[in-house]
XYZ file of N, CA and C in Angstrom:
789
model
N -86.019 157.970 14.631
C -87.268 158.629 15.032
C -87.020 159.550 16.222
N -86.237 159.057 17.220
C -85.962 159.878 18.396
C -85.206 161.135 18.013
N -84.261 161.002 17.086
C -83.477 162.166 16.658
C -84.360 163.197 15.981
N -85.324 162.714 15.191
C -86.230 163.626 14.508
C -87.084 164.386 15.496
N -87.556 163.678 16.555
C -88.359 164.333 17.571
C -87.561 165.397 18.290
N -86.301 165.079 18.651
C -85.461 166.042 19.344
C -85.182 167.256 18.461
N -85.096 167.021 17.170
C -84.829 168.131 16.270
C -86.030 169.061 16.148
N -87.239 168.482 16.225
C -88.441 169.281 16.082
C -88.812 170.038 17.358
N -88.473 169.481 18.516
C -88.917 170.062 19.776
C -88.543 171.534 19.933
N -87.297 171.943 19.625
C -86.983 173.368 19.798
C -87.819 174.276 18.915
N -88.338 173.769 17.806
C -89.107 174.596 16.891
C -90.573 174.701 17.315
N -90.999 173.784 18.176
C -92.406 173.777 18.557
C -92.702 174.758 19.687
N -91.763 174.944 20.596
C -92.047 175.747 21.785
C -92.013 177.244 21.529
N -90.917 177.814 21.080
C -90.919 179.272 20.853
C -91.659 179.633 19.576
N -92.243 180.820 19.570
C -92.950 181.322 18.385
C -92.255 182.605 17.940
N -91.650 182.565 16.789
C -90.930 183.721 16.295
C -91.852 184.740 15.640
N -91.275 185.825 15.124
C -92.071 186.842 14.435
C -92.644 186.258 13.155
N -93.864 186.601 12.879
C -94.553 186.111 11.690
C -94.676 187.241 10.653
N -94.478 186.899 9.401
C -94.671 187.866 8.318
C -96.154 187.964 8.013
N -96.770 189.061 8.453
C -98.204 189.230 8.274
C -98.466 190.452 7.406
N -99.582 190.473 6.698
C -99.907 191.659 5.875
C -100.183 192.875 6.740
N -100.049 194.046 6.159
C -100.232 195.278 6.916
C -101.662 195.455 7.412
N -102.602 194.889 6.703
C -104.001 195.043 7.102
C -104.464 193.943 8.063
N -103.514 193.273 8.763
C -103.872 192.191 9.688
C -104.776 192.717 10.810
N -105.905 192.092 11.008
C -106.876 192.485 12.029
C -107.010 191.342 13.043
N -106.514 191.515 14.290
C -106.556 190.418 15.281
C -107.960 190.073 15.761
N -108.934 190.938 15.425
C -110.301 190.646 15.867
C -111.035 189.728 14.889
N -110.451 189.540 13.726
C -111.070 188.683 12.711
C -110.556 187.258 12.894
N -111.401 186.231 12.741
C -110.930 184.852 12.855
C -109.727 184.603 11.964
N -108.689 183.935 12.482
C -107.453 183.721 11.700
C -107.717 182.874 10.458
N -106.978 183.191 9.407
C -107.124 182.477 8.138
C -105.926 181.589 7.844
N -104.797 181.846 8.534
C -103.577 181.065 8.305
C -102.988 180.689 9.660
N -102.105 179.695 9.702
C -101.432 179.340 10.969
C -100.675 180.510 11.558
N -100.045 181.332 10.699
C -99.286 182.482 11.212
C -100.196 183.485 11.906
N -101.381 183.736 11.319
C -102.328 184.658 11.940
C -102.834 184.117 13.279
N -103.041 182.802 13.338
C -103.507 182.197 14.596
C -102.460 182.372 15.689
N -101.186 182.082 15.383
C -100.125 182.210 16.378
C -99.956 183.651 16.830
N -100.080 184.582 15.906
C -99.948 185.997 16.267
C -101.097 186.422 17.161
N -102.278 185.887 16.892
C -103.429 186.239 17.719
C -103.252 185.701 19.135
N -102.705 184.504 19.243
C -102.433 183.933 20.569
C -101.437 184.789 21.324
N -100.378 185.275 20.641
C -99.384 186.131 21.285
C -100.015 187.418 21.813
N -100.890 188.006 21.001
C -101.532 189.263 21.403
C -102.429 189.047 22.621
N -103.200 187.972 22.603
C -104.091 187.694 23.726
C -103.302 187.392 25.000
N -102.183 186.659 24.874
C -101.357 186.350 26.045
C -100.745 187.614 26.630
N -100.349 188.556 25.747
C -99.742 189.800 26.233
C -100.737 190.662 26.988
N -102.021 190.492 26.699
C -103.048 191.292 27.370
C -103.429 190.727 28.737
N -103.030 189.496 29.025
C -103.380 188.888 30.321
C -102.553 189.511 31.429
N -103.175 189.865 32.540
C -102.412 190.441 33.663
C -101.528 189.384 34.319
N -100.451 189.846 34.931
C -99.536 188.917 35.602
C -100.173 188.301 36.842
N -101.001 189.050 37.521
C -101.646 188.571 38.750
C -103.153 188.744 38.600
N -103.896 187.713 38.923
C -105.351 187.751 38.853
C -105.915 187.533 40.253
N -106.801 188.399 40.685
C -107.411 188.307 42.007
C -108.887 187.937 41.838
N -109.282 186.858 42.460
C -110.675 186.421 42.358
C -111.564 187.321 43.207
N -112.709 187.679 42.656
C -113.682 188.491 43.375
C -114.622 187.560 44.141
N -114.487 187.538 45.469
C -115.260 186.618 46.313
C -116.185 187.420 47.215
N -117.423 187.001 47.248
C -118.400 187.637 48.121
C -118.281 187.004 49.505
N -117.742 187.717 50.513
C -117.546 187.120 51.844
C -118.837 186.688 52.514
N -119.965 187.254 52.086
C -121.241 186.879 52.706
C -121.591 185.427 52.396
N -121.121 184.915 51.254
C -121.417 183.536 50.880
C -120.544 182.534 51.624
N -119.491 183.014 52.261
C -118.580 182.115 52.973
C -118.901 181.991 54.453
N -119.725 182.866 54.964
C -119.988 182.852 56.397
C -120.751 181.613 56.830
N -121.584 181.078 55.946
C -122.411 179.945 56.333
C -121.631 178.640 56.317
N -120.900 178.391 55.225
C -120.225 177.105 55.078
C -118.800 177.321 54.592
N -117.947 177.733 55.488
C -116.569 177.916 55.104
C -115.605 177.091 55.943
N -116.121 176.383 56.942
C -115.262 175.599 57.804
C -115.748 174.166 57.859
N -114.831 173.231 57.660
C -115.121 171.814 57.820
C -114.275 171.299 58.962
N -114.919 170.815 60.001
C -114.205 170.327 61.170
C -113.796 168.877 60.968
N -112.508 168.628 60.919
C -111.979 167.278 60.768
C -111.067 166.991 61.956
N -111.416 165.960 62.682
C -110.631 165.627 63.863
C -109.392 164.834 63.468
N -108.229 165.343 63.800
C -106.991 164.629 63.522
C -106.260 164.308 64.828
N -106.938 164.505 65.946
C -106.322 164.250 67.232
C -106.299 162.765 67.512
N -105.484 162.391 68.491
C -105.399 160.992 68.875
C -106.515 160.615 69.831
N -106.360 159.442 70.429
C -107.361 158.967 71.382
C -107.190 159.665 72.726
N -108.279 159.769 73.444
C -108.212 160.311 74.789
C -107.598 159.275 75.727
N -106.789 159.707 76.670
C -106.145 158.755 77.579
C -107.171 157.956 78.369
N -106.796 156.751 78.739
C -107.668 155.900 79.542
C -107.858 156.501 80.930
N -108.996 156.229 81.567
C -109.195 156.710 82.933
C -108.078 156.203 83.850
N -107.803 156.959 84.857
C -106.728 156.591 85.774
C -106.980 155.202 86.368
N -105.980 154.360 86.251
C -106.085 153.004 86.782
C -106.583 151.985 85.784
N -106.959 152.439 84.567
C -107.508 151.517 83.570
C -106.674 151.474 82.292
N -105.515 152.092 82.284
C -104.666 152.062 81.108
C -104.028 150.673 80.973
N -104.141 150.040 79.822
C -103.609 148.683 79.666
C -102.088 148.661 79.642
N -101.516 147.600 80.132
C -100.063 147.454 80.119
C -99.594 147.097 78.717
N -98.327 147.315 78.450
C -97.766 146.976 77.150
C -97.813 145.463 76.929
N -97.551 144.708 77.985
C -97.589 143.249 77.867
C -98.987 142.775 77.481
N -100.013 143.361 78.081
C -101.393 142.987 77.768
C -101.715 143.316 76.310
N -101.289 144.485 75.860
C -101.554 144.885 74.481
C -100.850 143.956 73.492
N -99.622 143.600 73.784
C -98.885 142.697 72.902
C -99.546 141.326 72.842
N -100.076 140.857 73.974
C -100.750 139.564 74.002
C -102.040 139.593 73.184
N -102.769 140.707 73.258
C -104.009 140.820 72.489
C -103.721 140.845 70.993
N -102.663 141.505 70.605
C -102.282 141.547 69.195
C -101.904 140.150 68.703
N -101.182 139.400 69.532
C -100.789 138.033 69.164
C -102.025 137.142 69.025
N -102.962 137.257 69.969
C -104.194 136.458 69.902
C -105.014 136.812 68.660
N -105.100 138.089 68.383
C -105.866 138.564 67.234
C -105.245 138.073 65.932
N -103.941 138.104 65.858
C -103.248 137.626 64.670
C -103.520 136.143 64.440
N -103.553 135.363 65.518
C -103.841 133.933 65.404
C -105.269 133.699 64.917
N -106.202 134.515 65.395
C -107.598 134.402 64.963
C -107.700 134.682 63.464
N -107.039 135.707 62.997
C -107.080 136.067 61.579
C -106.483 134.960 60.715
N -105.386 134.392 61.153
C -104.755 133.317 60.387
C -105.667 132.100 60.302
N -106.308 131.767 61.405
C -107.222 130.628 61.431
C -108.425 130.886 60.526
N -108.937 132.107 60.571
C -110.087 132.462 59.745
C -109.744 132.352 58.263
N -108.599 132.869 57.866
C -108.184 132.802 56.466
C -107.948 131.366 56.012
N -107.408 130.559 56.909
C -107.094 129.171 56.575
C -108.353 128.346 56.354
N -109.377 128.600 57.162
C -110.581 127.773 57.113
C -111.777 128.502 56.501
N -111.531 129.623 55.828
C -112.629 130.419 55.288
C -113.493 129.611 54.313
N -112.858 128.889 53.406
C -113.622 128.119 52.420
C -114.478 127.051 53.088
N -113.958 126.449 54.150
C -114.729 125.426 54.856
C -115.979 126.036 55.481
N -115.812 127.148 56.184
C -116.961 127.755 56.868
C -117.949 128.355 55.877
N -117.439 128.837 54.748
C -118.327 129.393 53.740
C -119.235 128.319 53.137
N -118.764 127.091 53.127
C -119.545 126.006 52.543
C -120.598 125.440 53.497
N -120.547 125.850 54.762
C -121.512 125.348 55.734
C -122.884 125.973 55.501
N -123.918 125.153 55.669
C -125.278 125.646 55.463
C -125.711 126.525 56.640
N -126.369 127.603 56.320
C -126.917 128.473 57.360
C -128.306 127.980 57.749
N -128.664 128.252 58.998
C -130.016 127.911 59.433
C -131.028 128.692 58.608
N -132.219 128.153 58.529
C -133.256 128.774 57.700
C -133.629 130.177 58.161
N -133.407 130.483 59.452
C -133.766 131.800 59.971
C -132.671 132.842 59.757
N -131.528 132.419 59.232
C -130.427 133.352 58.991
C -130.531 133.888 57.567
N -130.998 135.098 57.452
C -131.115 135.758 56.150
C -130.238 137.000 56.183
N -129.087 136.909 55.546
C -128.142 138.023 55.568
C -128.644 139.162 54.688
N -128.660 140.393 55.209
C -129.113 141.540 54.412
C -128.175 141.795 53.238
N -128.652 142.560 52.273
C -127.797 142.986 51.174
C -126.780 143.998 51.697
N -125.678 144.099 51.002
C -124.575 144.945 51.460
C -125.007 146.382 51.712
N -125.910 146.921 50.881
C -126.306 148.330 50.998
C -127.444 148.559 51.980
N -127.946 147.504 52.622
C -129.084 147.621 53.549
C -128.577 147.973 54.954
N -128.389 149.265 55.203
C -127.813 149.708 56.476
C -128.692 149.322 57.663
N -129.970 149.640 57.609
C -130.860 149.339 58.729
C -130.976 147.830 58.937
N -130.991 147.088 57.838
C -131.079 145.635 57.937
C -129.882 145.039 58.657
N -128.689 145.547 58.373
C -127.488 145.026 59.024
C -127.428 145.425 60.497
N -127.865 146.612 60.825
C -127.877 147.027 62.232
C -128.775 146.115 63.052
N -129.949 145.809 62.520
C -130.867 144.918 63.223
C -130.331 143.488 63.248
N -129.699 143.071 62.167
C -129.153 141.721 62.073
C -128.065 141.505 63.121
N -127.176 142.481 63.270
C -126.036 142.342 64.182
C -126.403 142.624 65.639
N -127.216 143.616 65.865
C -127.496 144.075 67.228
C -128.801 143.537 67.788
N -129.722 143.138 66.917
C -131.023 142.686 67.378
C -131.972 143.850 67.590
N -133.255 143.556 67.546
C -134.261 144.611 67.694
C -134.210 145.253 69.078
N -133.825 144.477 70.083
C -133.797 145.005 71.455
C -132.780 146.128 71.595
N -131.559 145.882 71.135
C -130.510 146.901 71.222
C -130.759 148.012 70.206
N -131.163 147.640 68.999
C -131.355 148.619 67.936
C -132.428 149.644 68.302
N -133.547 149.156 68.840
C -134.650 150.059 69.179
C -134.527 150.625 70.582
N -133.563 150.107 71.374
C -133.350 150.543 72.760
C -134.627 150.416 73.593
N -135.356 149.344 73.343
C -136.571 149.075 74.093
C -136.522 147.648 74.640
N -137.141 147.463 75.789
C -137.240 146.133 76.367
C -138.342 145.366 75.655
N -137.948 144.287 75.001
C -138.906 143.461 74.286
C -139.264 142.259 75.153
N -140.531 142.135 75.489
C -140.983 141.042 76.350
C -141.015 139.764 75.541
N -140.333 138.730 76.042
C -140.296 137.450 75.343
C -141.538 136.641 75.648
N -141.834 135.694 74.778
C -142.979 134.828 74.977
C -142.757 133.928 76.181
N -143.859 133.493 76.776
C -143.762 132.620 77.952
C -143.202 131.250 77.581
N -143.511 130.786 76.394
C -143.053 129.472 76.000
C -141.557 129.495 75.722
N -140.912 128.404 76.120
C -139.474 128.297 75.913
C -139.215 127.824 74.482
N -139.066 128.769 73.587
C -138.876 128.436 72.174
C -137.433 128.630 71.735
N -136.515 128.812 72.689
C -135.117 129.021 72.348
C -134.808 130.491 72.128
N -133.603 130.737 71.625
C -133.156 132.118 71.420
C -133.790 132.692 70.155
N -134.353 133.863 70.299
C -134.914 134.573 69.150
C -133.857 135.561 68.661
N -133.109 135.168 67.644
C -132.002 135.996 67.170
C -132.477 137.281 66.507
N -133.733 137.323 66.080
C -134.250 138.568 65.534
C -134.335 139.637 66.617
N -134.522 139.205 67.841
C -134.620 140.151 68.957
C -133.259 140.478 69.558
N -132.399 139.460 69.681
C -131.111 139.671 70.352
C -129.954 139.834 69.374
N -130.208 139.633 68.092
C -129.154 139.781 67.092
C -128.416 138.481 66.839
N -127.955 138.319 65.615
C -127.187 137.133 65.275
C -125.731 137.330 65.682
N -125.112 136.337 66.287
C -123.686 136.458 66.611
C -122.856 136.367 65.340
N -121.633 136.879 65.346
C -120.781 136.834 64.145
C -120.189 135.441 63.948
N -121.046 134.495 63.603
C -120.603 133.124 63.390
C -119.643 133.062 62.203
N -118.709 132.119 62.246
C -117.758 131.977 61.150
C -118.468 131.657 59.839
N -119.556 130.917 59.923
C -120.320 130.593 58.722
C -120.971 131.828 58.116
N -121.124 132.885 58.928
C -121.711 134.136 58.436
C -120.624 135.070 57.908
N -119.630 135.369 58.726
C -118.611 136.343 58.320
C -117.760 135.829 57.165
N -117.632 134.502 57.021
C -116.851 133.949 55.914
C -117.522 134.185 54.574
N -118.805 134.478 54.594
C -119.542 134.754 53.364
C -119.483 136.222 52.961
N -118.890 137.052 53.791
C -118.865 138.487 53.534
C -117.593 138.868 52.787
N -117.744 139.502 51.607
C -116.569 139.989 50.900
C -116.092 141.293 51.540
N -114.984 141.830 51.044
C -114.398 143.015 51.669
C -115.307 144.237 51.572
N -116.044 144.356 50.492
C -116.961 145.492 50.363
C -118.039 145.427 51.433
N -118.556 144.221 51.686
C -119.590 144.068 52.711
C -119.014 144.269 54.099
N -117.827 143.734 54.340
C -117.173 143.916 55.646
C -117.007 145.404 55.947
N -116.523 146.147 54.971
C -116.309 147.586 55.160
C -117.628 148.311 55.359
N -118.644 147.926 54.600
C -119.950 148.585 54.714
C -120.567 148.339 56.087
N -120.556 147.091 56.542
C -121.152 146.772 57.839
C -120.368 147.446 58.962
N -119.062 147.494 58.819
C -118.238 148.194 59.808
C -118.630 149.666 59.867
N -118.855 150.254 58.715
C -119.270 151.663 58.669
C -120.635 151.845 59.323
N -121.576 150.933 59.059
C -122.912 151.039 59.647
C -122.851 150.993 61.173
N -122.079 150.052 61.692
C -122.022 149.875 63.142
C -121.270 151.016 63.825
N -120.227 151.515 63.176
C -119.499 152.648 63.748
C -120.385 153.886 63.745
N -121.159 154.056 62.696
C -122.106 155.175 62.638
C -123.127 155.068 63.769
N -123.638 153.880 64.001
C -124.599 153.653 65.084
C -123.929 153.924 66.441
N -122.714 153.458 66.602
C -121.964 153.610 67.849
C -121.648 155.073 68.134
N -121.615 155.896 67.090
C -121.285 157.305 67.279
C -122.272 158.047 68.149
N -123.494 157.521 68.261
C -124.521 158.186 69.066
C -125.109 157.278 70.140
N -124.629 156.049 70.215
C -125.189 155.082 71.156
C -124.115 154.588 72.119
N -124.568 153.809 73.092
C -123.625 153.264 74.058
C -123.022 151.965 73.545
N -121.953 151.556 74.172
C -121.275 150.318 73.796
C -122.015 149.133 74.405
N -122.190 148.085 73.616
C -122.879 146.887 74.087
C -122.047 145.660 73.744
N -122.243 144.540 74.451
C -121.511 143.304 74.118
C -121.770 142.846 72.693
N -123.021 143.008 72.213
C -123.340 142.606 70.843
C -122.503 143.409 69.835
N -122.394 144.692 70.087
C -121.600 145.548 69.213
C -120.134 145.148 69.268
N -119.636 144.899 70.461
C -118.232 144.544 70.633
C -117.858 143.267 69.890
N -118.722 142.260 69.956
C -118.433 141.001 69.269
C -118.343 141.203 67.762
N -119.265 141.992 67.219
C -119.263 142.215 65.773
C -118.082 143.072 65.330
N -117.731 144.069 66.111
C -116.585 144.901 65.752
C -115.308 144.071 65.708
N -115.135 143.199 66.694
C -113.953 142.341 66.738
C -113.928 141.422 65.511
N -115.077 140.821 65.182
C -115.145 139.900 64.054
C -114.871 140.615 62.732
N -115.419 141.808 62.570
C -115.218 142.546 61.320
C -113.766 142.994 61.173
N -113.150 143.386 62.272
C -111.733 143.739 62.221
C -110.893 142.519 61.846
N -111.306 141.347 62.330
C -110.589 140.116 61.998
C -110.711 139.770 60.520
N -111.785 140.224 59.876
C -112.012 139.954 58.452
C -111.422 141.020 57.547
N -110.965 142.113 58.128
C -110.475 143.239 57.342
C -109.082 142.927 56.792
N -108.949 143.005 55.483
C -107.683 142.647 54.850
C -106.698 143.816 54.875
N -105.433 143.473 54.990
C -104.349 144.447 54.896
C -103.653 144.275 53.555
N -103.140 145.360 52.962
C -103.180 146.741 53.432
C -104.590 147.316 53.349
N -104.862 148.222 54.270
C -106.198 148.785 54.363
C -106.504 149.707 53.192
N -107.750 149.642 52.738
C -108.227 150.624 51.774
C -108.414 151.960 52.496
N -108.360 153.084 51.788
C -108.485 154.398 52.449
C -109.733 154.523 53.309
N -110.896 154.024 52.817
C -112.118 154.159 53.599
C -112.066 153.335 54.870
N -111.439 152.144 54.801
C -111.307 151.307 55.993
C -110.339 151.947 56.986
N -109.283 152.538 56.479
C -108.310 153.229 57.326
C -108.990 154.337 58.125
N -109.817 155.127 57.457
C -110.524 156.218 58.134
C -111.527 155.676 59.153
N -112.207 154.591 58.811
C -113.233 154.026 59.689
C -112.642 153.522 61.000
N -111.559 152.771 60.929
C -111.027 152.191 62.163
C -110.424 153.270 63.065
N -109.907 154.329 62.491
C -109.414 155.442 63.311
C -110.588 156.133 64.010
N -111.666 156.296 63.283
C -112.874 156.866 63.873
C -113.384 155.974 65.003
N -113.309 154.667 64.801
C -113.753 153.710 65.816
C -112.907 153.819 67.075
N -111.600 153.881 66.923
C -110.716 153.960 68.094
C -110.972 155.240 68.884
N -111.166 156.346 68.195
C -111.431 157.608 68.896
C -112.749 157.544 69.663
N -113.762 156.944 69.032
C -115.056 156.830 69.706
C -114.940 155.943 70.939
N -114.185 154.869 70.850
C -113.981 153.992 72.006
C -113.313 154.753 73.151
N -112.357 155.607 72.815
C -111.674 156.358 73.868
C -112.614 157.376 74.513
N -113.532 157.943 73.719
C -114.503 158.887 74.275
C -115.453 158.178 75.238
N -115.975 157.041 74.810
C -116.921 156.289 75.650
C -116.232 155.808 76.917
N -114.980 155.438 76.792
C -114.209 154.957 77.943
C -114.083 156.027 79.011
N -113.877 157.258 78.595
C -113.759 158.366 79.543
C -115.110 158.697 80.165
N -116.174 158.608 79.359
C -117.504 158.981 79.831
C -118.169 157.879 80.648
N -117.576 156.700 80.698
C -118.144 155.587 81.450
C -118.218 155.959 82.937
N -119.442 156.173 83.419
C -119.628 156.650 84.790
C -119.318 155.571 85.826
N -119.844 154.388 85.627
C -119.680 153.321 86.615
C -118.331 152.625 86.525
N -117.560 152.948 85.465
C -116.256 152.335 85.266
C -116.358 150.815 85.325
N -117.243 150.287 84.482
C -117.394 148.845 84.358
C -116.094 148.269 83.792
N -115.419 147.469 84.600
C -114.096 146.982 84.210
C -114.147 146.127 82.944
N -115.185 145.312 82.816
C -115.305 144.450 81.641
C -115.525 145.262 80.376
N -116.339 146.299 80.463
C -116.598 147.133 79.298
C -115.376 147.950 78.924
N -114.693 148.512 79.899
C -113.489 149.290 79.612
C -112.420 148.392 78.992
N -112.336 147.153 79.460
C -111.383 146.203 78.883
C -111.704 145.950 77.409
N -112.999 145.852 77.079
C -113.404 145.643 75.682
C -113.044 146.853 74.834
N -113.244 148.045 75.374
C -112.888 149.272 74.647
C -111.375 149.370 74.475
N -110.643 149.009 75.527
C -109.177 148.982 75.440
C -108.713 148.035 74.339
N -109.392 146.905 74.226
C -109.020 145.901 73.236
C -109.158 146.447 71.817
N -110.269 147.103 71.524
C -110.487 147.631 70.176
C -109.451 148.709 69.852
N -109.193 149.595 70.815
C -108.176 150.638 70.603
C -106.820 149.998 70.361
N -106.522 148.950 71.117
C -105.250 148.245 70.981
C -105.098 147.641 69.590
N -106.140 146.996 69.090
C -106.056 146.336 67.784
C -105.916 147.361 66.657
N -106.689 148.440 66.749
C -106.604 149.476 65.720
C -105.211 150.103 65.707
N -104.700 150.414 66.874
C -103.438 151.152 66.956
C -102.214 150.280 66.741
N -102.222 149.078 67.298
C -101.004 148.266 67.280
C -101.005 147.173 66.204
N -102.154 146.612 65.880
C -102.162 145.618 64.808
C -102.271 146.290 63.440
N -103.135 147.300 63.347
C -103.324 147.989 62.067
C -102.426 149.216 61.937
N -101.428 149.324 62.802
C -100.343 150.301 62.668
C -100.791 151.758 62.719
N -101.763 152.037 63.570
C -102.165 153.425 63.815
C -101.576 153.852 65.167
N -100.256 153.881 65.244
C -99.539 154.012 66.525
C -99.838 155.312 67.253
N -100.219 156.349 66.530
C -100.505 157.611 67.205
C -101.769 157.513 68.065
N -102.573 156.448 67.888
C -103.792 156.264 68.670
C -103.581 155.300 69.856
N -102.397 154.783 69.993
C -102.148 153.735 70.997
C -102.173 154.296 72.408
N -102.632 153.460 73.337
C -102.561 153.798 74.755
C -101.128 153.706 75.228
N -100.729 154.688 76.015
C -99.407 154.627 76.621
C -99.427 153.560 77.713
N -98.414 152.691 77.727
C -98.401 151.616 78.734
C -98.443 152.172 80.148
N -99.227 151.491 80.983
C -99.330 151.936 82.394
C -98.129 151.449 83.187
């Protein structure tokens, strides 16, 4: 069979001269295989060697540029750049957290959630923002609590990333919630509630990274570096949290071009 195919191949590619009648008209639909091949040859010979597209430049002035940031992170403020030893220790701690989470995931997934814990659907962006950050942070308004001591109102302050919660999230949900929070962070300030959830979601993110997750964590690291520079009061605890996220993205998830240079 292979020999037969090899024998036929040279006959299939080139098209030799065809014996056609003198009254052959290339404008008439072909009636035989020979007429069809000859018509193809004629049409190919009429095609120009170079074709230039006619583009109206007026249509390109409005939307012809897409700005995509491929730069690295902005350097840490002077005196706040983390040491290499500190970064290595954070990576080791983070790795231990991930291993523990994977080992005990089935156990935590089987734990019953409190009746007030209602996890939003994966596609419910606003629901997840309120769930993770709480109405107080989400709405950026001071919510007056009731006088009675009724305990913590997680609807107002947000649910913490409990193991019983994050263990129930599949990779699609982890990626979606990470995207929601990074989108929110793109225009808002950094908060402890946000930091806890970002750390937990990164701990749940499986390697190798999917393309969308890869893009998200790079976007997150860049945003952290921007906020770190813009931090007016230079809150040491907050800058340390931002340093931590940049460290994990760059050194644990192998985005080395985003890493802080050791101080």
